[in-house]
Coordinates of C-alpha atoms and ligand atoms in Angstrom, one line a residue:
M1 CA 0.0 0.0 0.0
E2 CA 1.2 3.5 -0.8
R3 CA 1.4 6.0 2.1
S4 CA -1.2 8.2 0.5
D5 CA -3.6 5.3 0.5
A6 CA -3.1 4.6 4.2
Y7 CA -6.1 6.1 5.8
I8 CA -5.8 5.9 9.6
L9 CA -8.4 6.8 12.2
V10 CA -7.2 8.2 15.5
F11 CA -9.7 8.2 18.3
P12 CA -8.8 9.8 21.7
Y13 CA -10.9 9.9 24.8
P14 CA -12.3 13.4 24.9
T15 CA -10.2 15.3 27.5
P16 CA -7.1 17.4 26.9
G17 CA -4.7 15.0 28.6
H18 CA -5.8 12.3 26.0
I19 CA -6.4 14.5 23.0
N20 CA -3.1 16.3 23.1
P21 CA -0.7 13.3 22.9
M22 CA -2.9 11.5 20.3
L23 CA -3.2 14.7 18.2
Q24 CA 0.6 15.0 18.3
F25 CA 1.0 11.4 17.2
S26 CA -1.5 12.1 14.4
K27 CA 0.6 15.1 13.2
R28 CA 3.7 12.8 13.1
L29 CA 1.8 10.2 11.0
A30 CA 0.4 13.0 8.7
S31 CA 3.9 14.4 8.3
M32 CA 5.0 11.0 7.1
G33 CA 2.4 11.0 4.3
L34 CA -0.4 9.0 6.0
R35 CA -4.0 10.2 5.7
V36 CA -5.1 10.8 9.3
T37 CA -8.7 11.3 10.4
L38 CA -9.0 12.4 14.0
V39 CA -12.3 11.4 15.6
T40 CA -13.6 13.7 18.3
T41 CA -16.8 14.6 20.0
Q42 CA -18.1 18.0 18.9
P43 CA -16.9 20.6 21.5
N44 CA -13.3 20.0 20.6
T45 CA -13.6 19.9 16.9
K46 CA -13.2 23.4 15.6
P47 CA -10.0 24.5 17.4
I48 CA -8.2 21.4 16.4
E49 CA -9.2 21.7 12.8
E50 CA -8.3 25.3 12.5
A51 CA -4.9 24.7 14.0
Q52 CA -3.8 21.8 11.8
S53 CA -3.5 23.3 8.4
N54 CA 0.2 22.5 8.2
Y55 CA -0.3 18.8 8.9
P56 CA -3.5 18.0 7.1
I57 CA -5.5 16.0 9.6
H58 CA -9.1 15.4 8.6
I59 CA -11.5 16.0 11.6
E60 CA -14.6 13.9 12.0
P61 CA -16.9 14.9 14.8
I62 CA -19.0 12.1 16.3
S63 CA -21.6 12.3 19.0
D64 CA -20.8 11.2 22.6
G65 CA -24.5 11.2 23.4
F66 CA -24.6 14.6 25.0
Q67 CA -25.6 18.0 23.7
P68 CA -22.9 20.7 23.8
G69 CA -22.9 22.0 27.3
E70 CA -25.0 19.1 28.7
K71 CA -23.4 17.5 31.7
A72 CA -23.8 13.9 32.7
Q73 CA -25.1 13.2 36.2
S74 CA -22.1 11.2 37.2
V75 CA -18.9 9.7 35.7
E76 CA -20.6 6.4 35.5
A77 CA -23.5 7.9 33.6
Y78 CA -21.1 9.6 31.2
L79 CA -19.0 6.6 30.5
E80 CA -22.0 4.3 30.0
K81 CA -23.7 6.6 27.5
F82 CA -20.4 7.6 25.8
Q83 CA -19.5 3.9 25.1
K84 CA -22.9 3.1 23.8
V85 CA -23.3 6.1 21.6
A86 CA -19.7 6.5 20.5
S87 CA -19.3 2.9 19.5
Q88 CA -22.4 3.1 17.2
S89 CA -21.2 6.5 15.9
L90 CA -17.7 5.0 15.2
A91 CA -19.2 2.1 13.2
Q92 CA -21.3 4.6 11.2
L93 CA -18.3 6.8 10.6
V94 CA -16.2 3.9 9.3
E95 CA -19.0 2.9 7.0
K96 CA -19.5 6.4 5.8
L97 CA -15.7 6.8 5.1
A98 CA -15.6 3.5 3.3
R99 CA -18.2 4.9 0.8
S100 CA -16.3 8.1 0.5
K101 CA -12.7 8.6 -0.8
R102 CA -11.2 7.9 2.7
P103 CA -11.6 4.2 3.3
I104 CA -10.1 3.6 6.7
K105 CA -7.4 0.9 6.9
F106 CA -6.4 1.0 10.6
I107 CA -7.6 2.5 13.9
V108 CA -5.4 3.9 16.7
Y109 CA -7.8 4.2 19.7
D110 CA -7.3 5.4 23.2
S111 CA -6.5 2.4 25.4
V112 CA -9.3 3.3 27.8
M113 CA -11.8 2.6 25.0
P114 CA -11.1 -1.1 24.2
W115 CA -14.6 -1.4 22.7
A116 CA -13.3 0.7 19.7
L117 CA -11.1 -2.3 18.7
D118 CA -14.1 -4.7 18.9
T119 CA -16.1 -2.3 16.7
A120 CA -13.2 -1.9 14.3
Q121 CA -12.6 -5.6 14.0
E122 CA -16.2 -6.4 13.4
L123 CA -15.8 -4.1 10.4
G124 CA -12.7 -5.9 9.3
L125 CA -10.1 -3.3 10.5
D126 CA -7.0 -3.8 12.5
G127 CA -6.1 -1.5 15.4
A128 CA -3.7 -0.5 18.1
P129 CA -4.4 1.0 21.5
F130 CA -2.6 4.2 22.5
Y131 CA -1.6 4.4 26.1
T132 CA -1.6 8.0 27.4
Q133 CA 0.0 7.0 30.7
S134 CA 3.5 5.7 31.6
C135 CA 4.6 2.2 30.9
A136 CA 5.0 1.6 34.7
V137 CA 1.4 2.6 35.4
S138 CA 0.1 0.5 32.5
A139 CA 2.1 -2.5 33.8
I140 CA 0.6 -2.0 37.3
Y141 CA -2.9 -1.9 36.0
Y142 CA -2.2 -5.0 33.9
H143 CA -1.1 -7.0 37.0
V144 CA -4.1 -5.8 38.9
S145 CA -6.5 -6.7 36.0
Q146 CA -5.0 -10.2 36.0
G147 CA -5.5 -10.6 39.8
M148 CA -1.7 -10.9 40.1
M149 CA -1.2 -8.3 42.7
K150 CA -1.8 -8.1 46.4
I151 CA -2.6 -4.5 47.5
P152 CA -0.1 -3.6 50.3
I153 CA -1.2 -2.3 53.6
E154 CA 0.1 0.9 55.1
G155 CA 3.8 0.7 55.7
K156 CA 4.3 -2.3 53.3
T157 CA 5.4 -2.3 49.7
A158 CA 4.2 -3.9 46.5
S159 CA 6.6 -5.5 44.1
F160 CA 6.2 -5.7 40.3
P161 CA 8.6 -7.0 37.6
S162 CA 11.3 -4.5 36.6
M163 CA 10.1 -1.7 38.9
P164 CA 11.2 -0.3 42.2
L165 CA 9.3 -1.4 45.3
L166 CA 6.2 0.8 45.6
G167 CA 4.6 1.9 48.9
I168 CA 0.8 2.3 49.1
N169 CA 1.1 6.1 48.3
D170 CA 3.1 5.3 45.2
L171 CA 0.3 3.2 43.6
P172 CA -2.3 4.8 41.3
S173 CA -5.0 6.0 43.7
F174 CA -7.7 3.9 42.0
I175 CA -5.6 0.9 43.2
S176 CA -4.6 2.0 46.7
D177 CA -8.2 2.9 47.4
M178 CA -10.3 0.6 45.2
D179 CA -13.6 2.1 46.5
S180 CA -12.7 5.7 45.5
Y181 CA -13.7 5.6 41.9
P182 CA -15.0 2.2 40.9
S183 CA -16.1 3.2 37.4
L184 CA -12.7 4.8 36.6
L185 CA -11.0 1.7 38.0
R186 CA -13.1 -0.4 35.7
L187 CA -12.1 1.9 32.9
V188 CA -8.3 1.6 33.4
L189 CA -8.4 -2.1 34.1
G190 CA -10.7 -2.7 31.1
R191 CA -7.8 -1.7 28.8
F192 CA -6.5 -5.2 29.2
S193 CA -9.7 -7.0 28.2
N194 CA -8.9 -7.5 24.5
F195 CA -5.4 -5.9 24.0
R196 CA -3.9 -9.2 22.8
K197 CA -6.1 -8.9 19.7
A198 CA -4.5 -5.6 18.7
K199 CA -1.7 -5.2 16.2
C200 CA 0.7 -3.6 18.7
L201 CA 0.6 -1.4 21.8
L202 CA 1.6 2.3 21.4
I203 CA 2.9 3.9 24.6
N204 CA 3.6 7.6 25.2
T205 CA 7.0 7.2 26.8
F206 CA 10.5 6.6 25.6
D207 CA 12.8 3.6 26.1
M208 CA 15.5 5.3 28.2
L209 CA 13.0 6.8 30.6
E210 CA 11.5 3.5 31.6
A211 CA 14.2 1.2 30.3
E212 CA 13.5 -1.8 32.6
V213 CA 9.7 -1.9 32.5
V214 CA 9.7 -1.2 28.7
K215 CA 12.0 -4.2 28.3
W216 CA 9.7 -6.3 30.5
M217 CA 6.6 -5.3 28.6
G218 CA 8.4 -5.7 25.3
S219 CA 9.2 -9.3 26.3
Q220 CA 5.4 -10.0 26.7
W221 CA 3.7 -8.0 23.9
P222 CA 4.5 -6.0 20.8
V223 CA 5.1 -2.7 22.5
K224 CA 6.1 0.4 20.7
T225 CA 7.3 3.5 22.7
I226 CA 6.5 6.5 20.6
G227 CA 6.9 9.4 23.0
P228 CA 7.3 12.0 24.3
T229 CA 4.5 13.3 22.1
I230 CA 5.2 17.0 22.7
P231 CA 5.2 19.5 19.8
S232 CA 8.2 19.1 17.6
M233 CA 9.5 22.6 18.0
Y234 CA 10.2 21.8 21.7
L235 CA 12.0 18.6 20.9
D236 CA 13.5 17.5 17.5
K237 CA 12.3 20.6 15.5
R238 CA 11.5 18.4 12.5
L239 CA 7.9 19.5 12.1
E240 CA 8.0 23.1 11.1
D241 CA 5.4 25.3 12.9
D242 CA 4.5 22.5 15.3
K243 CA 4.6 24.7 18.3
D244 CA 1.5 23.8 20.3
Y245 CA -1.1 21.2 20.7
G246 CA -3.7 23.2 18.9
L247 CA -6.3 23.5 21.6
S248 CA -6.1 27.2 21.2
P249 CA -9.2 28.4 22.9
L250 CA -7.8 27.2 26.2
N251 CA -4.5 28.9 25.6
L252 CA -5.6 32.2 27.1
N253 CA -3.3 34.7 28.7
V254 CA -0.4 33.9 26.3
D255 CA 1.0 37.4 26.1
A256 CA 0.3 38.2 29.7
C257 CA 2.2 35.2 30.9
I258 CA 5.2 35.6 28.6
T259 CA 5.5 39.3 29.1
W260 CA 5.4 38.8 32.9
L261 CA 8.0 36.0 32.7
D262 CA 10.2 38.2 30.4
A263 CA 10.6 40.7 33.2
R264 CA 11.9 38.0 35.7
D265 CA 15.5 36.8 36.2
I266 CA 16.7 33.4 35.0
G267 CA 15.4 30.5 37.1
S268 CA 13.5 32.8 39.5
V269 CA 9.9 31.7 39.0
V270 CA 8.0 28.7 40.3
Y271 CA 5.3 27.7 37.8
V272 CA 2.3 26.1 39.5
S273 CA -0.4 24.1 37.8
F274 CA -2.5 21.1 38.6
G275 CA -3.7 20.4 35.1
S276 CA -7.1 20.4 33.6
L277 CA -9.0 18.2 36.0
A278 CA -7.6 18.0 39.5
S279 CA -9.4 20.1 42.1
L280 CA -7.8 21.0 45.4
G281 CA -10.0 21.3 48.6
E282 CA -10.4 24.8 50.0
E283 CA -8.1 24.1 52.9
Q284 CA -5.3 22.7 50.6
M285 CA -5.7 25.7 48.3
E286 CA -5.2 28.1 51.2
E287 CA -2.1 26.2 52.4
L288 CA -0.7 26.3 48.9
A289 CA -1.4 30.0 48.5
W290 CA 0.4 30.8 51.8
G291 CA 3.2 28.4 51.0
L292 CA 3.9 30.2 47.8
K293 CA 3.8 33.6 49.6
R294 CA 6.1 32.3 52.3
S295 CA 8.7 31.1 49.8
K296 CA 9.2 34.8 49.0
G297 CA 10.0 34.0 45.3
Y298 CA 8.0 34.7 42.2
F299 CA 5.2 32.4 41.1
L300 CA 3.0 31.9 38.1
W301 CA -0.1 30.0 39.2
V302 CA -2.8 28.5 37.0
V303 CA -6.0 28.5 38.9
R304 CA -8.9 27.4 36.7
E305 CA -11.9 29.6 36.8
L306 CA -14.1 27.2 38.9
E307 CA -11.3 26.9 41.5
E308 CA -10.8 30.6 41.9
Q309 CA -13.3 31.1 44.7
K310 CA -11.2 28.8 46.9
L311 CA -8.3 31.4 47.0
P312 CA -7.9 33.3 50.3
S313 CA -9.7 36.6 50.0
N314 CA -7.4 39.4 48.6
F315 CA -4.7 36.9 47.9
I316 CA -4.2 38.0 44.3
E317 CA -4.1 41.7 45.3
N318 CA -1.8 41.0 48.3
T319 CA 0.7 39.1 46.3
A320 CA 0.6 41.1 43.0
D321 CA 4.3 42.1 43.4
K322 CA 5.4 38.5 43.4
G323 CA 2.8 36.4 41.7
L324 CA 0.6 36.1 38.6
V325 CA -2.5 34.0 38.8
V326 CA -4.1 33.0 35.5
S327 CA -6.9 30.6 34.6
W328 CA -4.9 28.8 31.9
C329 CA -1.6 29.4 30.3
P330 CA 0.5 28.2 27.3
Q331 CA 2.3 25.6 29.5
L332 CA 5.0 24.6 27.0
D333 CA 6.0 28.2 26.4
V334 CA 6.1 28.7 30.1
L335 CA 8.2 25.6 30.9
A336 CA 10.5 26.5 28.1
H337 CA 11.0 30.1 29.5
K338 CA 14.4 30.8 31.0
A339 CA 12.7 32.5 34.0
V340 CA 11.1 29.3 35.2
G341 CA 13.2 27.6 37.9
C342 CA 10.8 24.8 38.9
F343 CA 7.4 23.4 38.2
M344 CA 5.1 22.6 41.1
T345 CA 2.8 20.0 39.5
H346 CA 0.2 17.4 40.1
C347 CA 2.3 15.1 38.0
G348 CA -0.2 14.4 35.2
W349 CA 1.6 12.3 32.7
N350 CA 1.7 15.0 30.0
S351 CA 2.9 17.6 32.4
T352 CA 5.6 15.2 33.6
L353 CA 6.8 14.4 30.1
E354 CA 6.7 18.1 29.2
A355 CA 8.8 19.1 32.3
L356 CA 11.3 16.2 31.6
S357 CA 11.6 17.2 27.9
L358 CA 12.2 20.8 28.7
G359 CA 14.6 20.1 31.5
V360 CA 12.6 21.6 34.4
P361 CA 13.0 20.3 37.9
M362 CA 9.7 19.6 39.8
V363 CA 8.0 19.9 43.1
V364 CA 5.5 17.2 43.0
M365 CA 2.1 17.2 44.7
P366 CA 0.1 14.3 43.2
Q367 CA -3.7 14.4 43.7
W368 CA -5.2 11.2 42.3
T369 CA -5.1 8.5 39.5
D370 CA -1.6 7.8 38.0
Q371 CA -0.1 10.9 39.5
M372 CA 1.1 9.1 42.6
T373 CA 3.2 6.7 40.6
N374 CA 4.5 9.4 38.3
A375 CA 5.5 11.4 41.4
K376 CA 7.4 8.4 42.8
F377 CA 9.4 8.1 39.6
V378 CA 10.1 11.8 39.3
A379 CA 11.5 12.0 42.8
D380 CA 13.1 8.6 43.4
V381 CA 14.0 7.1 40.0
W382 CA 14.6 10.0 37.6
G383 CA 16.0 12.4 40.4
V384 CA 14.3 15.4 39.0
G385 CA 11.8 16.3 41.7
V386 CA 11.0 16.7 45.4
R387 CA 7.7 15.3 46.6
V388 CA 5.7 17.2 49.3
K389 CA 4.5 15.3 52.3
A390 CA 1.1 15.5 53.8
S391 CA 1.3 16.1 57.5
D392 CA -2.1 15.1 58.8
E393 CA -4.6 12.3 58.5
K394 CA -6.7 14.4 56.1
G395 CA -3.8 14.4 53.7
I396 CA -3.3 18.2 53.7
V397 CA 0.1 19.5 52.8
K398 CA 1.0 22.4 55.0
R399 CA 2.3 25.8 54.0
E400 CA 5.7 25.2 55.7
E401 CA 6.2 22.0 53.8
I402 CA 5.4 23.7 50.5
E403 CA 7.7 26.5 51.3
E404 CA 10.5 24.2 52.2
C405 CA 10.2 22.0 49.1
I406 CA 10.1 25.0 46.8
R407 CA 13.3 26.4 48.5
E408 CA 14.9 23.0 48.2
A409 CA 14.2 22.8 44.5
M410 CA 15.1 26.5 43.8
E411 CA 18.0 27.1 46.1
G412 CA 19.3 23.9 47.7
E413 CA 22.1 21.5 46.7
R414 CA 19.4 19.0 45.8
G415 CA 17.9 21.5 43.4
K416 CA 21.2 21.8 41.6
E417 CA 21.3 18.0 41.3
M418 CA 17.7 17.9 40.1
K419 CA 18.6 20.5 37.4
R420 CA 21.5 18.5 36.2
N421 CA 19.4 15.4 36.0
A422 CA 16.6 17.3 34.3
E423 CA 19.0 18.5 31.6
R424 CA 20.1 14.9 31.0
W425 CA 16.5 13.8 30.5
K426 CA 15.9 16.7 28.2
E427 CA 18.7 15.4 26.0
L428 CA 17.5 11.8 26.1
A429 CA 13.9 12.8 25.3
K430 CA 15.2 14.8 22.3
E431 CA 17.4 11.9 21.2
A432 CA 14.4 9.5 21.3
A433 CA 12.3 11.7 19.1
T434 CA 15.1 12.6 16.6
E435 CA 15.6 10.7 13.4
G436 CA 17.1 7.3 14.3
G437 CA 16.1 7.6 17.9
S438 CA 14.2 4.9 19.7
S439 CA 10.7 6.4 19.4
D440 CA 11.3 7.6 15.9
K441 CA 12.4 4.1 14.8
N442 CA 9.3 2.7 16.4
I443 CA 7.0 5.1 14.6
E444 CA 8.7 4.3 11.3
E445 CA 8.3 0.6 12.0
F446 CA 4.6 1.1 12.9
V447 CA 4.0 2.9 9.7
K448 CA 5.7 0.1 7.7
E449 CA 3.6 -2.5 9.4
I450 CA 0.4 -0.7 8.6
L451 CA 1.5 -0.3 5.0
C452 CA 2.3 -4.1 4.7
S453 CA -0.9 -5.3 6.4
Ligands
UDP1 N1 -2.0 22.7 30.2 C1 -1.8 23.9 29.6 N2 -2.0 25.0 30.3 C2 -2.3 25.0 31.6 C3 -2.4 23.8 32.3 C4 -2.2 22.6 31.5 O1 -1.5 24.0 28.4 O2 -2.5 26.1 32.2 C5 -1.8 21.4 29.4 C6 -0.5 20.8 29.7 O3 0.6 21.3 29.0 C7 -0.8 19.3 29.5 C8 -2.3 19.2 29.7 O4 -2.8 20.5 29.7 O5 -0.5 19.0 28.1 C9 -2.6 18.5 31.0 O6 -2.3 17.2 30.9 P1 -1.8 16.3 32.2 O7 -1.7 14.9 31.7 O8 -0.6 16.9 32.7 O9 -2.9 16.5 33.3 P2 -4.5 16.3 33.3 O10 -5.1 17.6 32.9 O11 -4.8 15.2 32.4 O12 -4.7 16.0 34.8

């Protein structure tokens, strides 16, 4: 098959943390001559389409069963309806494209939607799941899904092949507290229901970063590491104009943030963000606010609109000489800015990969899901971060602890070592994505396999 006949469908779960990496992967495939159609539910469609003119990606909106602006009553209700409606919409879309000039040959689907493979295979297509989390986290979920892991009790550790020992607070929160989000636990474990029927497993990581666990996984299944999937201009610079993920409506405050950073000294600012979903409790928000103020340095803090009412009253006014609070920022530009000295993060996998790829040390304050495990690796395996400790049974991290960890990352000996390690990971991330690097070779191989199938 010629590359121009290779029509690929890419289908992410509809949140930024899933769309961003799969959109980047789509751009890479499109730049290699493949015909990529990105399937998305309506609200995300327009911005992506407008932003992708350089890497022609065809956008196909499908329904997730909800009207724009309509909210599901619960996560369970959303997931149930989404699966039912989206799998039907997917089948209709594949049939529609088969009648048109874009007959689909292969589907890359988000690993949390294994039903997409069933739907595709019923229509005679092959597919590969895309894992938007680390290899280590995916391996942990695999072991749990197979009933191969005993959950440790407080003070004990869990052992997995090719991984450091993990304490209860290092495990994904859906595992350490199985009753916390049963429907999300089912979602992440469900990824291993039919994955053996897939052509290969695409994982957003790179070999050197998770060498041992990648090797272990690779000895079991056809794994391809293809990350980090951050825009090319921050990494290998091969895709001209690939500077952002393309979700532009969320990229508010671009000029305000960059102008503010331009006026600060090198390495003098703590950038603080907890991603697109995590929500801190009011007490924790207050401790964080006062912790930032106590650290006496500059801070750029992303507080999403709905979270803003949790800030202490007059905090923004009282700290205006030191801090800038925005509702969303161009995170890659911010992390790449020379004024940023460290990143206080919830350790979402995209944020973690972005900080590693841009050489930024971290203060890690994981909230839920895979963030706990990412935080463990950031602090203890990759040596690029310091993890805050909660000091009471409610799990609140106090202002003094936040202040101390920021100082350690920004001023201490450990901070210097973290910076050296971060610079090394930055080089290795670039190497993996550059022509001939491990992820680049895997993507080439993946494309060849599709063309030959
Ligand atoms: N992000 C951004 N601006 C912000 C906060 C986050 O562009 O102000 C982006 C960030 O660069 C990352 C994504 O949103 O690509 C968040 O993904 P992550 O996996 O880190 O966390 P999640 O939002 O899924 O918890």
